[in-house]
Coordinates of C-alpha atoms in Angstrom, one line a residue:
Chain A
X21 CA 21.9 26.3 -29.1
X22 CA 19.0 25.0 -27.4
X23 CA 19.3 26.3 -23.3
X24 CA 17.7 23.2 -21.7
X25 CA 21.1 21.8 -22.4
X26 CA 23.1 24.2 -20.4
X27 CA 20.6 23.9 -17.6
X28 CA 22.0 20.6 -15.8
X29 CA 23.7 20.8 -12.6
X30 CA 27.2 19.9 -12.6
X31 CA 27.8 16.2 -11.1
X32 CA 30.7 14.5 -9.3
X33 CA 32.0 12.1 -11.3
X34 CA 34.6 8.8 -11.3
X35 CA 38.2 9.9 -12.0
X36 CA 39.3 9.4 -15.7
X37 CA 41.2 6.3 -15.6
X38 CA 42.5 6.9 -19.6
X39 CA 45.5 8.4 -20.6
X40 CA 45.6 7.2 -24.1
X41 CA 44.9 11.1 -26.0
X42 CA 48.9 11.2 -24.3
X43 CA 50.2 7.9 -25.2
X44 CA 49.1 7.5 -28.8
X45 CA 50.8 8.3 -31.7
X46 CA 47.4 9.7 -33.1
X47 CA 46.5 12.8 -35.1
X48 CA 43.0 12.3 -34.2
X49 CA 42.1 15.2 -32.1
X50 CA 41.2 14.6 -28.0
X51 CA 38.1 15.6 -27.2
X52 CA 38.1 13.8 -23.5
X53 CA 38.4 17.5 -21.6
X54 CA 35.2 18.3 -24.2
X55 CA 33.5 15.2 -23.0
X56 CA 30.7 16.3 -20.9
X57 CA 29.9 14.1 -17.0
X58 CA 29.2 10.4 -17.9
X59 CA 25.7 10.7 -16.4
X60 CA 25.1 14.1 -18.5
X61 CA 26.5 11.5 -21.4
X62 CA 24.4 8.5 -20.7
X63 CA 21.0 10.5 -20.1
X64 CA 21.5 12.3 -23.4
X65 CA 22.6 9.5 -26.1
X66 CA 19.7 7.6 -24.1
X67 CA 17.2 10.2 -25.2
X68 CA 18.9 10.3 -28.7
X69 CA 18.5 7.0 -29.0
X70 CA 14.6 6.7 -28.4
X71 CA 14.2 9.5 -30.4
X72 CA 15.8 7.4 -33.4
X73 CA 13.7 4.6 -32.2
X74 CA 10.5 6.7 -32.6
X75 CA 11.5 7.9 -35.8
X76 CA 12.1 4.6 -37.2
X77 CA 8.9 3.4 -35.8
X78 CA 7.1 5.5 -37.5
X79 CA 8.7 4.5 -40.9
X80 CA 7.7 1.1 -40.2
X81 CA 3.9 2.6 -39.6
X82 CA 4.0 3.9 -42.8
X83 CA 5.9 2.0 -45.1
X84 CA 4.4 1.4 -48.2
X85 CA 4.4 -2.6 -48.4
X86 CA 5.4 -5.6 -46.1
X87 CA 9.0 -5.8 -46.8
X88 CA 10.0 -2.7 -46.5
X89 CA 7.9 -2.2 -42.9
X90 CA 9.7 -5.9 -42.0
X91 CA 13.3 -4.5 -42.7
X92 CA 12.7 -1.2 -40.6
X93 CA 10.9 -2.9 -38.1
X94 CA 14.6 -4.7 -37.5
X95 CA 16.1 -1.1 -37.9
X96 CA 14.2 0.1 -35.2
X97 CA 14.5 -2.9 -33.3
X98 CA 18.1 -1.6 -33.5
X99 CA 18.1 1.9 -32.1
X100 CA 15.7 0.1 -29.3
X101 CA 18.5 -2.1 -28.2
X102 CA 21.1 1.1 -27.9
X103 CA 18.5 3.0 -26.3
X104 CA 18.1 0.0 -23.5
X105 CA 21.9 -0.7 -23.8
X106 CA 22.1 2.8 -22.3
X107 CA 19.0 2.7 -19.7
X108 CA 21.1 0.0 -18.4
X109 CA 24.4 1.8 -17.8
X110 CA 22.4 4.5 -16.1
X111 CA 20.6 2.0 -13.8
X112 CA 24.4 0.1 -13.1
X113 CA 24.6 3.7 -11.8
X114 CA 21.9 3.2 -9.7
X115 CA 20.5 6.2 -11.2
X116 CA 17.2 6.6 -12.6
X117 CA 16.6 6.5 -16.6
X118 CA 13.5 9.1 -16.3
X119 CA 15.2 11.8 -14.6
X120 CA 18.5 11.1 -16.2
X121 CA 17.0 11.6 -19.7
X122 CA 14.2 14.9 -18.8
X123 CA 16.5 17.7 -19.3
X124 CA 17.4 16.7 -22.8
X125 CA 13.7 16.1 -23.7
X126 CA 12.6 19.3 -25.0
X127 CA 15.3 20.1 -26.8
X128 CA 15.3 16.2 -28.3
X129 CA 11.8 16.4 -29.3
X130 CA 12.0 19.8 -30.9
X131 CA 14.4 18.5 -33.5
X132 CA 12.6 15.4 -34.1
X133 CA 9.5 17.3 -35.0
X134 CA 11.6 19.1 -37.7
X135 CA 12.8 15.9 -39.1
X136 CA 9.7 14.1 -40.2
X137 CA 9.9 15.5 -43.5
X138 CA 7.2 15.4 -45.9
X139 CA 6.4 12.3 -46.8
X140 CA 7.7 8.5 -46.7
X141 CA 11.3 9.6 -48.4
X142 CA 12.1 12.3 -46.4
X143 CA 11.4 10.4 -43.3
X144 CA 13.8 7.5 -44.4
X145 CA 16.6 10.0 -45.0
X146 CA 16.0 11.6 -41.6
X147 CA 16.7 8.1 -40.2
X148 CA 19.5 7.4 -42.4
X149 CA 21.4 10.6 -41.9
X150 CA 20.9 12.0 -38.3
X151 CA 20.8 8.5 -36.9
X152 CA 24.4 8.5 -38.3
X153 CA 25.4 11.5 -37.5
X154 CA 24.7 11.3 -33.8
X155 CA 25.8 8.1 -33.7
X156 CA 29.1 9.1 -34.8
X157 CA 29.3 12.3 -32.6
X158 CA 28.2 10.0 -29.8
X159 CA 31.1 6.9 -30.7
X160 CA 33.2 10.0 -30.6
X161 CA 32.7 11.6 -27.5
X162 CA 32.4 8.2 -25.6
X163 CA 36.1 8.7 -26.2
X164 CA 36.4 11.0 -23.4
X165 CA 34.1 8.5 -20.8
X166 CA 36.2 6.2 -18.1
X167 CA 37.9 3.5 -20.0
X168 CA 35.7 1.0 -18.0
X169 CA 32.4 2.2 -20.2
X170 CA 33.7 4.1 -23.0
X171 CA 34.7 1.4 -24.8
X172 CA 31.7 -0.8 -24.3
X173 CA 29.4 2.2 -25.1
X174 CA 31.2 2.7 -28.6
X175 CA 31.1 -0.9 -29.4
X176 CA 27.1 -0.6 -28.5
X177 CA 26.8 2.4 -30.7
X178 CA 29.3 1.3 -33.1
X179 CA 26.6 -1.2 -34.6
X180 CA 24.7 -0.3 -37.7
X181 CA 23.0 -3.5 -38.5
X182 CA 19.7 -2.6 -40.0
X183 CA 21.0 0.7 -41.8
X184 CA 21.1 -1.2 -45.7
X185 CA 17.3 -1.1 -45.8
X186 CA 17.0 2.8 -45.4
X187 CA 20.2 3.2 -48.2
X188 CA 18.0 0.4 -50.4
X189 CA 14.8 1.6 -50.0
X190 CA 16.3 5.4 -50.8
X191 CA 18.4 4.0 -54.0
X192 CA 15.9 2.3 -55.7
X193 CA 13.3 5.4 -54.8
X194 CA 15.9 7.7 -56.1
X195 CA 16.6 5.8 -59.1
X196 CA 13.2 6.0 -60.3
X197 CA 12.5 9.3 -59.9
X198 CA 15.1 11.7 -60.9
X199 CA 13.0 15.1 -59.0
X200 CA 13.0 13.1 -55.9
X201 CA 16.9 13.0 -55.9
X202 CA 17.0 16.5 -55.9
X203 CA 14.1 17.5 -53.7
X204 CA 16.2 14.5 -50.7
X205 CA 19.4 16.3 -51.7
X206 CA 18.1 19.6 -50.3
X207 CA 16.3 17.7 -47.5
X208 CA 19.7 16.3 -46.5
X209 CA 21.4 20.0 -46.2
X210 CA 18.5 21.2 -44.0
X211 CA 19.3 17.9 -41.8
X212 CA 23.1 18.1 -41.1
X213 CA 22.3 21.7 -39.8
X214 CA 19.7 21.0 -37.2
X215 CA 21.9 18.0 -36.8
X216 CA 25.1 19.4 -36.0
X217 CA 23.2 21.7 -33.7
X218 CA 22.1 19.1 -31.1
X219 CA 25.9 17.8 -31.6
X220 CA 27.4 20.8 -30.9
X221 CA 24.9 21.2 -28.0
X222 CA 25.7 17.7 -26.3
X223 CA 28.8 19.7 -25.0
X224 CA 29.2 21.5 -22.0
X225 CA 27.7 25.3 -22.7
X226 CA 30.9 26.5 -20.4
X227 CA 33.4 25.5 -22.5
X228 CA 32.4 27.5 -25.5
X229 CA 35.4 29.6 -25.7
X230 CA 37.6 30.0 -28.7
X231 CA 39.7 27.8 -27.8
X232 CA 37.3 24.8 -27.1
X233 CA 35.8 25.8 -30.4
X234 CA 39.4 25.0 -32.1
X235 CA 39.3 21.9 -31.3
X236 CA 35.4 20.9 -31.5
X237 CA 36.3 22.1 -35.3
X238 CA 38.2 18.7 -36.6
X239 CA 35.3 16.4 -34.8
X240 CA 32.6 18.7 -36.7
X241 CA 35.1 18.2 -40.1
X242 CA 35.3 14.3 -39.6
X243 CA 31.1 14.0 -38.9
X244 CA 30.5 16.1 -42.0
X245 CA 32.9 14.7 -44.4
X246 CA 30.5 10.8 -43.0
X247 CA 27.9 12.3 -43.6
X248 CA 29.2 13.7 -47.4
X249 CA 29.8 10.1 -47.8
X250 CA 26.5 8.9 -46.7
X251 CA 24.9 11.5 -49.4
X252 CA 27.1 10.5 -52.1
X253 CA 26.5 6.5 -51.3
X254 CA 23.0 7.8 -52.1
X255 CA 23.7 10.1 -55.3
X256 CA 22.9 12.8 -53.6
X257 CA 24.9 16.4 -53.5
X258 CA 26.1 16.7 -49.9
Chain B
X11 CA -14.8 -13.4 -39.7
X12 CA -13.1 -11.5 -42.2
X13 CA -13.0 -13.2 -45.3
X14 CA -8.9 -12.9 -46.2
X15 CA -8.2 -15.4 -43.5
X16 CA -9.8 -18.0 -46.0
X17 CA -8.5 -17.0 -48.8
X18 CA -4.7 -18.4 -48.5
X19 CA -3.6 -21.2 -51.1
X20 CA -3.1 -24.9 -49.5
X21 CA 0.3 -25.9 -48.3
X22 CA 1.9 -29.0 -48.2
X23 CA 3.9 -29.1 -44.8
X24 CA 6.2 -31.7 -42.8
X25 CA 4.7 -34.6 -41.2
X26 CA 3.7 -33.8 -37.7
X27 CA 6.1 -35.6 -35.3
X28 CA 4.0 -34.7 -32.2
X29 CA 1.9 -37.3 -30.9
X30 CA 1.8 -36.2 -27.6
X31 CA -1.9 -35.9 -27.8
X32 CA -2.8 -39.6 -27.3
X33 CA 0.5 -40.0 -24.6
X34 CA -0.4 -37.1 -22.1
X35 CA -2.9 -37.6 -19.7
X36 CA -4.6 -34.2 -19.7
X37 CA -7.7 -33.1 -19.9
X38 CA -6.6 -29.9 -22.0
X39 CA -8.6 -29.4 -25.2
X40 CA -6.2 -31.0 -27.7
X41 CA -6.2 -28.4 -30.6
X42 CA -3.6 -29.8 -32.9
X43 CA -6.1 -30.9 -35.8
X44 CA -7.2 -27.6 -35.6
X45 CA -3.7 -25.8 -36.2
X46 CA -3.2 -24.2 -39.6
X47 CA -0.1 -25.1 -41.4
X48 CA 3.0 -23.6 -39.9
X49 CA 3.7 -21.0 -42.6
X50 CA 0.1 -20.1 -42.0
X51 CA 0.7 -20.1 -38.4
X52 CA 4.1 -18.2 -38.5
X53 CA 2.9 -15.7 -41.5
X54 CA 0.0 -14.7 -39.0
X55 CA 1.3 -14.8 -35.6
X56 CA 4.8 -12.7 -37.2
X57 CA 2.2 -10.0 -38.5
X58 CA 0.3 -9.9 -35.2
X59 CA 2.9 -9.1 -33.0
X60 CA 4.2 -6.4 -35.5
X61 CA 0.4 -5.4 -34.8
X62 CA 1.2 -5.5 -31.0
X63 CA 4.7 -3.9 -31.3
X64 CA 3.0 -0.7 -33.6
X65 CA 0.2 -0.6 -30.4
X66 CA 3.0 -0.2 -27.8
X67 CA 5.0 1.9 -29.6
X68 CA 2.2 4.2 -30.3
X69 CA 1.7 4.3 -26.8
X70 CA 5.4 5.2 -26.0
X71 CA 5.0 8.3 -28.6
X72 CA 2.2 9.8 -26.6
X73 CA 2.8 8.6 -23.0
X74 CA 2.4 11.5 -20.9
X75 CA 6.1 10.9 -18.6
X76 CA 9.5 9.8 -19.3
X77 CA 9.2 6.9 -16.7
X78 CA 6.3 5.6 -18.6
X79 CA 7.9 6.2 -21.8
X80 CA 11.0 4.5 -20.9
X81 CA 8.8 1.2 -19.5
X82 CA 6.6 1.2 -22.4
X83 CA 9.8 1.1 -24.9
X84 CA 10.8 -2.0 -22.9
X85 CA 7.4 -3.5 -23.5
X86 CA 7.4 -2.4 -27.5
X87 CA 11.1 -3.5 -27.9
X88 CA 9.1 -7.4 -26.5
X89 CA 6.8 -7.7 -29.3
X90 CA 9.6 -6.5 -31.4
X91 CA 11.5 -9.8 -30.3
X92 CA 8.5 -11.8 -30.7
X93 CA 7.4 -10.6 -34.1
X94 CA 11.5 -11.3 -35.3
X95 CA 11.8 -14.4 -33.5
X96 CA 8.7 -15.6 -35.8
X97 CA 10.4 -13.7 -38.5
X98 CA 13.8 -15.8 -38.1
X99 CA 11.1 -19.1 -37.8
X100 CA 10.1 -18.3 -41.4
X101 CA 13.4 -17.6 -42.8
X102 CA 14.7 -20.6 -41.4
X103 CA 12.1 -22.6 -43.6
X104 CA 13.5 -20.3 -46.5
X105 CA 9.9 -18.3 -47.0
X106 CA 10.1 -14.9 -47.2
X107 CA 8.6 -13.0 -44.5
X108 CA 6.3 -10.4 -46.1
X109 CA 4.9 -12.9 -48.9
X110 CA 4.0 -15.4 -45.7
X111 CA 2.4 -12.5 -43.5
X112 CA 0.8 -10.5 -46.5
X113 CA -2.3 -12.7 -46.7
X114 CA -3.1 -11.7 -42.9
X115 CA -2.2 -7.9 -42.7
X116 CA -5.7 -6.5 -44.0
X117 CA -8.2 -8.2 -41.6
X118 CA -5.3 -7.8 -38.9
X119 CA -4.7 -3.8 -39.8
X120 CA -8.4 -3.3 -39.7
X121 CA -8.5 -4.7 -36.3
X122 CA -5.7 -2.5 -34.7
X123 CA -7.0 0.4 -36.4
X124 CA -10.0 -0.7 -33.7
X125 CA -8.4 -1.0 -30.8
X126 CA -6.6 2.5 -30.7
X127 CA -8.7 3.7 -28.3
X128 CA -10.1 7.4 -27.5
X129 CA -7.3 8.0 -25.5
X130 CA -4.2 6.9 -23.8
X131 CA -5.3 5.1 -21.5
X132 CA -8.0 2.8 -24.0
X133 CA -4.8 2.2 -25.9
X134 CA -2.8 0.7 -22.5
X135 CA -5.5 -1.6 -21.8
X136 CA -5.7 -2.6 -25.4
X137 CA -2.3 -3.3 -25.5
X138 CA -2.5 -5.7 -22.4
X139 CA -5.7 -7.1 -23.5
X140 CA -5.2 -8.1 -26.9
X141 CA -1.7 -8.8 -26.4
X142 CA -2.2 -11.0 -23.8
X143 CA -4.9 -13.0 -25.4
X144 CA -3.4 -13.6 -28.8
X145 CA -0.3 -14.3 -26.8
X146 CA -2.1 -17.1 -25.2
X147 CA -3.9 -18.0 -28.1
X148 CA -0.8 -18.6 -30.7
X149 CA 0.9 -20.3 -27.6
X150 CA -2.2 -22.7 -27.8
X151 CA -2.1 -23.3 -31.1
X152 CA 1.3 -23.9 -31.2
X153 CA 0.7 -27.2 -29.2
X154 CA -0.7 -28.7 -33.0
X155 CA 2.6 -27.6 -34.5
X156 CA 5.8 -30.0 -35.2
X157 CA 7.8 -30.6 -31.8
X158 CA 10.9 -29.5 -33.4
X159 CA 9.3 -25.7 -34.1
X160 CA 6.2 -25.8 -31.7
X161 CA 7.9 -25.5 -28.2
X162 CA 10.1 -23.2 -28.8
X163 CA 7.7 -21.0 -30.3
X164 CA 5.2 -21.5 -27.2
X165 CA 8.3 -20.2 -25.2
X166 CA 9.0 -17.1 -27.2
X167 CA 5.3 -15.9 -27.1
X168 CA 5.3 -16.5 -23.6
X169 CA 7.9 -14.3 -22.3
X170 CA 5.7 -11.4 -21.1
X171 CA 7.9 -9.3 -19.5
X172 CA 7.7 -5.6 -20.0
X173 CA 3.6 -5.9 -19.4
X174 CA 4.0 -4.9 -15.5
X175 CA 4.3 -1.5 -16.4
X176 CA 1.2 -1.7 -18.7
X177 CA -0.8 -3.3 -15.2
X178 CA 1.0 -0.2 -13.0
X179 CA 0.2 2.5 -15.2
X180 CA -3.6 1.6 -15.4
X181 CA -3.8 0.6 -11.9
X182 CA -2.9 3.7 -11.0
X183 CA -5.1 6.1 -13.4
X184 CA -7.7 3.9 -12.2
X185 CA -7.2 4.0 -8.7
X186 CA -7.2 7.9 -8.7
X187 CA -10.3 8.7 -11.3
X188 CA -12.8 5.9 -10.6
X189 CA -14.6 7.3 -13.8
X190 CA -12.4 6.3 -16.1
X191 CA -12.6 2.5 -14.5
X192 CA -16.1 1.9 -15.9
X193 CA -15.2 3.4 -19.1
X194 CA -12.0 1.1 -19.2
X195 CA -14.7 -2.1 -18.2
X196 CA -16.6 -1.3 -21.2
X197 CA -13.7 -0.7 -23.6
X198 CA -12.4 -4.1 -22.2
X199 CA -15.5 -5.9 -22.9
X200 CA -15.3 -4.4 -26.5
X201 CA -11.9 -5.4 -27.1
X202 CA -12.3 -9.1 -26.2
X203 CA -15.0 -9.5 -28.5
X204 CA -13.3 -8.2 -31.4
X205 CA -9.9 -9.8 -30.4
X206 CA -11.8 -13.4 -30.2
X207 CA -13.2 -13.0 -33.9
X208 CA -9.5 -13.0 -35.0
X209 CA -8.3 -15.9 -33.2
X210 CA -11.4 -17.6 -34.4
X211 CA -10.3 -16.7 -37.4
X212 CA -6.6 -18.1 -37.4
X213 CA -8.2 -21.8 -37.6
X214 CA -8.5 -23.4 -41.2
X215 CA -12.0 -21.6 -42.4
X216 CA -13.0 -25.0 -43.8
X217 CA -12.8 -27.0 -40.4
X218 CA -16.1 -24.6 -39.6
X219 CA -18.6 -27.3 -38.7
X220 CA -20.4 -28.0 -35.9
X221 CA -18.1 -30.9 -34.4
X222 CA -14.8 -28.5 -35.0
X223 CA -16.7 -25.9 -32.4
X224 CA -17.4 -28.3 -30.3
X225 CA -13.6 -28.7 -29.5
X226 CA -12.9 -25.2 -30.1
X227 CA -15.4 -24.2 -27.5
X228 CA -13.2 -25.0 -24.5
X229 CA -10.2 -23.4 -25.8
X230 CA -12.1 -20.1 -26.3
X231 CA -13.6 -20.9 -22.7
X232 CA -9.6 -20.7 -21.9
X233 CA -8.8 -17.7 -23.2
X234 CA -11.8 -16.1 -21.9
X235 CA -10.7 -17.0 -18.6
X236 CA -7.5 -15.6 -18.5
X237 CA -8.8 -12.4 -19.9
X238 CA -11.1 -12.0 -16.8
X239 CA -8.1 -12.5 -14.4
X240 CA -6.3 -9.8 -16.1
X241 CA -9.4 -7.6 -15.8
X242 CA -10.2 -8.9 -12.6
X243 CA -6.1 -7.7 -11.8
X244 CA -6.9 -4.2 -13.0
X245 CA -10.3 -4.0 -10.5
X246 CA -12.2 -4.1 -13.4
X247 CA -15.2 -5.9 -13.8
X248 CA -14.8 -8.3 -17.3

């Protein structure tokens, strides 16, 4: 676990206004008291989200011909607009984007600098699968926010418009050349680690007793068996 | 003038509705017997404004704070809209987008590959330089275009919000090392030069006689002038 996220100071925050982990006849396990402050929330998935935009963006530099740099360019256009969908919830706030987002920088970049891969491919399934990934953890956890955001953040996050051009680009790629499948499978395993990692890290560093680990253990189940399926929509061994 | 600007096949297009030439009493240069077709004009301007967003977003990778960052993503995520605004333009017309903008992305990669700049700061004031020049340029050449496409293209290019943080950033670097003020004067006086050869080189390479730069003349005078405000804006001298 990286230690710049357990560095933040604790913040007041608005009373939880949702009761609904009581009322609903759900098996889907409550991870509200797991939830870190909505600030801590907003400053990190902001972060997240221009790292994804960076990532993408530099797919699009390097995409080998016009369509494909045209479809990612929409792609990243995508992960730009949750990124600025979640400046703007921080400036509602009145707080400040900047300083909400610096203590999860280092941490941020350090794991996109792993994920670059080495070449074209690998950055395309970086995209693909730890822009899912978080975006998943992050849906999830908004669970937890006041019902007067958490809802509309999901919704914001919940949107995966411009996602068919990395799974088409990898197909056909992986269709034509039978070592690449294999070489992107392992790729993908080294991924959901580092992946997981920052997830597990976008909760409060206090709460990792055995008990909070208990029930952190179905969220982790239900983002790994996505992300199984986004290997297998691939052909790839998860 | 690089020689792939000529090289695109002839087009037949819709009649021009626009005769508001003749009707307005104006002395602006009227340019629309000078407008390429409007895939020509779409497949271009689309491509240069991928150009413009790939400048920005290079400069949100490397900008040296997160309130920079954050302002410059704002300004990237602009061009974005522009570039798939003229995208949307040239689906509508059922073209596809990379066969309309391939013709353009050699001379116009060469070109951005020139305006990176030796460091962050060179590749600000390119941004706000170029950008604002071919902004104004497509806007003006969007006057020769159908009325039913040409206004609300001039009104998509001309939404240049997100460029006050490009003016801020330099006018403060500047303000505080007055060396790096006459290197940015000469870098500017570089850049317009080499960002005029390819809006010279979005007009029809045929219409190159000596009446067609006799009308041209004034338009560049235009464009010329508005690039010397926004030097002028920065306290540098054009």
């Amino acid at each position: 676990m990286n230690p710049s996220f357990g560095r933040r100071p604790p913040r007041t925050e608005t009373p939880r206004l949702s009761t609904r982990g009581a009322a609903k006849p759900t098996t889907k396990m409550d991870i509200s008291s797991l939830t870190p402050t909505l600030n801590h929330f907003l400053g990190q998935s902001a972060y997240c989200e221009l790292g994804a935009f960076e990532t993408l963006a530099r797919a699009v530099f390097t995409a080998p011909d016009l369509a494909a740099k045209e479809g990612l360019s929409a792609a990243a256009g995508r992960a730009l607009s949750k990124h600025h969908g979640l400046v703007a919830e921080i400036r509602r706030r009145e707080a400040d984007p900047a300083t909400e987002m610096a203590p999860f920088a280092p941490a941020l970049d350090a794991f996109r600098a792993k994920t670059h891969g080495a070449d074209w491919h690998e950055l395309l399934l970086s995209c693909y699968l730890t822009g899912g990934l978080l975006d998943d953890f992050f849906i999830r956890l908004s669970d937890g926010l006041p019902r007067d955001v958490g809802p509309r953040i999901a919704q914001l996050l919940g949107d995966d418009a411009g996602t068919e051009v990395l799974v088409r680009e990898l197909q056909t790629a992986i269709a034509s050349q039978p070592a690449l499948g294999s070489r992107l499978a392992m790729w993908g395993r080294r991924l959901v680690g580092d992946t997981l990692l920052v997830a597990r890290s976008a909760m409060p560093a206090s709460e990792a007793d055995a008990f909070t680990e208990l029930r952190i253990e179905p969220v982790f189940t239900d983002l790994i068996a996505a992300h199984t399926r986004r290997m297998d929509g691939l052909g790839l061994t998860a």
